[in-house]
PDB file of C-alpha atoms in Angstrom:
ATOM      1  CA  UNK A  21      10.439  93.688 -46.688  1.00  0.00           C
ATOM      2  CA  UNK A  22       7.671  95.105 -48.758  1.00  0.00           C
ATOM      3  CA  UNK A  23       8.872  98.825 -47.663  1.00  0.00           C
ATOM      4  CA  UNK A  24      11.520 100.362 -46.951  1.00  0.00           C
ATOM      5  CA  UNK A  25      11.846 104.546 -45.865  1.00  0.00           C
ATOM      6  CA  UNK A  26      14.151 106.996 -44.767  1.00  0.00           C
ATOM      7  CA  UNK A  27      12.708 108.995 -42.247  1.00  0.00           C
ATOM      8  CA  UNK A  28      15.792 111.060 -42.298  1.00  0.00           C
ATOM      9  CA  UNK A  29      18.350 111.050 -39.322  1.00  0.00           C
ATOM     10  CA  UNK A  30      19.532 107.493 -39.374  1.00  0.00           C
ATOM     11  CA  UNK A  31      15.445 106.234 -38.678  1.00  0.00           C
ATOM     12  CA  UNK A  32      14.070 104.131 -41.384  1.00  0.00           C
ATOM     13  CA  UNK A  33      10.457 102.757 -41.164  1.00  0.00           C
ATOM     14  CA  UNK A  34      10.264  99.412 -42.563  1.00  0.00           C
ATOM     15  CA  UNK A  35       6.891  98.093 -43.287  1.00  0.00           C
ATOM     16  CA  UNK A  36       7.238  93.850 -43.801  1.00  0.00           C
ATOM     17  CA  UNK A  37       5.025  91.704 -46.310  1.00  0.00           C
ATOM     18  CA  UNK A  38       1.786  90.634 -44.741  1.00  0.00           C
ATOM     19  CA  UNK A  39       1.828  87.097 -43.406  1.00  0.00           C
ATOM     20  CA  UNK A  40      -1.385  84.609 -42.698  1.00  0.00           C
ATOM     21  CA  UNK A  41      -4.307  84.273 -45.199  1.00  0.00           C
ATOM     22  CA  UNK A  42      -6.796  86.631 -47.126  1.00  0.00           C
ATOM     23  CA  UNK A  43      -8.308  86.505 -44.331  1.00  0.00           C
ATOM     24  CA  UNK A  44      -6.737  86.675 -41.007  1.00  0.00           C
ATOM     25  CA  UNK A  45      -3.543  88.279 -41.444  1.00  0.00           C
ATOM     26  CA  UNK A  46      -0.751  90.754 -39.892  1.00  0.00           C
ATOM     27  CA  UNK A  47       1.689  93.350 -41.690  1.00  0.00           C
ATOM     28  CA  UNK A  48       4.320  94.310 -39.022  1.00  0.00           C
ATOM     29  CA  UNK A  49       5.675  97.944 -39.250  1.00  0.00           C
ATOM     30  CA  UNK A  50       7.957  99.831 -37.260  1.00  0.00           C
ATOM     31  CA  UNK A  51      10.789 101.870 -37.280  1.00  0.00           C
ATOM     32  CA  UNK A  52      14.177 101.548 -36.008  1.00  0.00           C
ATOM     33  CA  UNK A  53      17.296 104.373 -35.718  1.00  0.00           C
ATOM     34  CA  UNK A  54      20.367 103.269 -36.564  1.00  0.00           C
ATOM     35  CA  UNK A  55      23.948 104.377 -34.949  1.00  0.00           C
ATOM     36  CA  UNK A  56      26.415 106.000 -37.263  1.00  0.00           C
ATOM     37  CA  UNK A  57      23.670 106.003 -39.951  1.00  0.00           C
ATOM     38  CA  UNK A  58      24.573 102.820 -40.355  1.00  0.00           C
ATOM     39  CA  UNK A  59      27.993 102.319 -40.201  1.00  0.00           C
ATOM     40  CA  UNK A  60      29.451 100.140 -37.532  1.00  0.00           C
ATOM     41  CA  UNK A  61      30.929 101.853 -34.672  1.00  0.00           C
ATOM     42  CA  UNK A  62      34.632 102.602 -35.638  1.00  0.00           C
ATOM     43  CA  UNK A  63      36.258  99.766 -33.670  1.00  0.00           C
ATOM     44  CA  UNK A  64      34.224  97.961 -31.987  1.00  0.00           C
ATOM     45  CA  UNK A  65      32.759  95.894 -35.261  1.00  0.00           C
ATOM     46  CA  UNK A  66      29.408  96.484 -34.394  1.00  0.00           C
ATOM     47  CA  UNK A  67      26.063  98.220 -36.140  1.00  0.00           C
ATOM     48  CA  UNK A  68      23.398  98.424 -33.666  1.00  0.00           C
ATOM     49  CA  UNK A  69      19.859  99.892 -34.111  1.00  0.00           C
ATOM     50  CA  UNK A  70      16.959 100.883 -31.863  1.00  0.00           C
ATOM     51  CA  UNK A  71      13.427 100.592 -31.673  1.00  0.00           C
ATOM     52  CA  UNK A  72      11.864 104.583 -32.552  1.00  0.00           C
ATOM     53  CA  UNK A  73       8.405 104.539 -30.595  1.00  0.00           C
ATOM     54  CA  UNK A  74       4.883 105.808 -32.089  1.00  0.00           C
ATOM     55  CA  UNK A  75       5.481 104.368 -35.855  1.00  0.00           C
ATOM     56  CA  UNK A  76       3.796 101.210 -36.708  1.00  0.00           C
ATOM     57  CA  UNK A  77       2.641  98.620 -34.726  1.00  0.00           C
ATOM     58  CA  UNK A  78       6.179  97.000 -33.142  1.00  0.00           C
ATOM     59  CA  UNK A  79       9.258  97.687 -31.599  1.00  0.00           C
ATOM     60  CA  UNK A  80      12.507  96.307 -33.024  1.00  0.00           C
ATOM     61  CA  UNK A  81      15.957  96.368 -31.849  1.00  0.00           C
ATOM     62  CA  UNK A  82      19.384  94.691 -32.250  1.00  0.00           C
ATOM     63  CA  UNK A  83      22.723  94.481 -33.367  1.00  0.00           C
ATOM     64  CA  UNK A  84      25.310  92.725 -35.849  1.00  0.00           C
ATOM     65  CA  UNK A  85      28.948  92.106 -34.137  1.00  0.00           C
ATOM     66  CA  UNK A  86      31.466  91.241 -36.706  1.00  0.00           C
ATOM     67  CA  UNK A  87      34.835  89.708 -36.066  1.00  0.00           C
ATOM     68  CA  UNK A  88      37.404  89.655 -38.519  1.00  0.00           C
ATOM     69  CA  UNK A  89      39.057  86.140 -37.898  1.00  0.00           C
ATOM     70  CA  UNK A  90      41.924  86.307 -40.673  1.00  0.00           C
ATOM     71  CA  UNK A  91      40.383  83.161 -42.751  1.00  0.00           C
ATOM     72  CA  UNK A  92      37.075  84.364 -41.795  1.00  0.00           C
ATOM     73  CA  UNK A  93      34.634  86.526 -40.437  1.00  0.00           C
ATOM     74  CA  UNK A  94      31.970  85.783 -37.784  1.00  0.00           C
ATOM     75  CA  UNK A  95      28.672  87.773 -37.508  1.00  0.00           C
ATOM     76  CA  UNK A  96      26.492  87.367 -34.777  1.00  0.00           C
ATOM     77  CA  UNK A  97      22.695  88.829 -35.144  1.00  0.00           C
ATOM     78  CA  UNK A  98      20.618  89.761 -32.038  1.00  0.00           C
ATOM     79  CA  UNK A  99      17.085  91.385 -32.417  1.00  0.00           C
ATOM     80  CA  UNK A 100      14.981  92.223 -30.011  1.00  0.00           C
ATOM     81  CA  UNK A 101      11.346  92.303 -31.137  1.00  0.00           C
ATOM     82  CA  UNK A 102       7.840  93.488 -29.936  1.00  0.00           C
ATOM     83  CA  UNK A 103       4.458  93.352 -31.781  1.00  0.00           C
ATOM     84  CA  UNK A 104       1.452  94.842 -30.277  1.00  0.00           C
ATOM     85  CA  UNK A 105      -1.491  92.870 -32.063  1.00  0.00           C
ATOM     86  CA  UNK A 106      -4.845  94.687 -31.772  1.00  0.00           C
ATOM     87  CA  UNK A 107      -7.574  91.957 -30.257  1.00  0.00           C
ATOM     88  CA  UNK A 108      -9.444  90.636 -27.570  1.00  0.00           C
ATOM     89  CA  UNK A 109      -7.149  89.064 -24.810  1.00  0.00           C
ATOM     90  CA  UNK A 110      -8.377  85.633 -25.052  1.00  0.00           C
ATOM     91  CA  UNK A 111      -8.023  85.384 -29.378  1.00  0.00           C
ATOM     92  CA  UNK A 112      -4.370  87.481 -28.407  1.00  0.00           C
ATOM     93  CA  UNK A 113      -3.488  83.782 -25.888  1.00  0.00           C
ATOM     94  CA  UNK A 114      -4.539  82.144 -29.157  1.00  0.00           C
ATOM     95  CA  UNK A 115      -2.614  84.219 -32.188  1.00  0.00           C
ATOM     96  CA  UNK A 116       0.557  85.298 -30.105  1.00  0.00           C
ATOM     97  CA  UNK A 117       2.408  82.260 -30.654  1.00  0.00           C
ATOM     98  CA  UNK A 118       1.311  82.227 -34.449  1.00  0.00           C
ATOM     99  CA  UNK A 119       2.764  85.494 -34.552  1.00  0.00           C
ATOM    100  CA  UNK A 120       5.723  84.548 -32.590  1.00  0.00           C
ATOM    101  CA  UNK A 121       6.801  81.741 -34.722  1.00  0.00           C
ATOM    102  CA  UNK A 122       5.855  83.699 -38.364  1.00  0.00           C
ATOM    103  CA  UNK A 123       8.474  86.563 -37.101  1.00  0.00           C
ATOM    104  CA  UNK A 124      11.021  83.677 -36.355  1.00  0.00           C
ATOM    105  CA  UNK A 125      10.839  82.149 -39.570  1.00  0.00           C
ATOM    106  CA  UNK A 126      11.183  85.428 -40.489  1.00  0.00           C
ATOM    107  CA  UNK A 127      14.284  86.295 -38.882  1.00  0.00           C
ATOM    108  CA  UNK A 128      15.680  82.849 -40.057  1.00  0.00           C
ATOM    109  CA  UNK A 129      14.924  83.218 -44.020  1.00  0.00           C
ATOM    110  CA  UNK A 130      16.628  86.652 -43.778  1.00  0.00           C
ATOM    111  CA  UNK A 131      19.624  84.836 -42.328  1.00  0.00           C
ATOM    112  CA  UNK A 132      19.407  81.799 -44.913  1.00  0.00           C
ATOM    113  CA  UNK A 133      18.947  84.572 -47.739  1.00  0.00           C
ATOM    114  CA  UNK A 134      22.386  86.265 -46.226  1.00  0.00           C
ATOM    115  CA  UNK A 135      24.241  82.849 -46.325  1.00  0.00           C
ATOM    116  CA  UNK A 136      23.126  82.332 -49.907  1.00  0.00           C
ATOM    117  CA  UNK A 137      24.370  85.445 -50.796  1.00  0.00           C
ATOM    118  CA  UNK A 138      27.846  85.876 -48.978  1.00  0.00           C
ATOM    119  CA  UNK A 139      28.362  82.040 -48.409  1.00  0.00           C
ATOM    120  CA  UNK A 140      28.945  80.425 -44.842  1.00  0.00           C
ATOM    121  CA  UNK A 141      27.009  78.736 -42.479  1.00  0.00           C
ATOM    122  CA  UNK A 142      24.926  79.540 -39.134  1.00  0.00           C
TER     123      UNK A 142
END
């Protein structure tokens, strides 16, 4: 995360590092609106947050469900994502799967940067 802002009522826009080279590269931004401002929903062990259309250039959803096991505790992560990349259709057949697999490694150095922190394992 390069950026992180409160738009005020549980929406925060979050504008990510850019990824590729000096030359060809993308910053994703979006924003997302988070239930109970995020706290989890009282009893269900979830925090969930929705895509917030018009801001940036993605949509990103998803939820953590936490269960307290006693010994343990197991999260489970689900994000939706959607990134609307501005060029020609054949060059978007081309990038889209660059794109796809920079958000996943993304999504899986967040998790392996959780882990570090709180211990565990995926």
């Amino acid at each position: 995360v390069e950026k992180l802002t409160d738009l005020g009522g549980g929406v925060y826009q979050w504008e990510m590092e850019k990824v590729g080279t000096a030359q060809v590269n993308i910053q994703t931004i979006y924003a997302s609106k988070y239930v109970s401002k995020y706290e989890s929903a009282k009893g269900q062990g979830t925090v969930k947050w929705t895509p917030v259309k018009g801001i940036g250039n993605a949509l990103v959803g998803g939820n953590w469900k936490i269960v307290d096991n006693k010994k343990s505790t197991n999260v489970t992560l689900a994000i939706q994502g959607e990134i609307e990349v501005p060029l020609p259709g054949l060059m978007k057949m081309v990038v889209a799967p660059v794109v796809e697999g920079e958000f996943e490694k993304l999504v899986e150095k967040y998790i392996d940067n959780l882990i570090k922190r709180f211990g565990g394992e995926a």
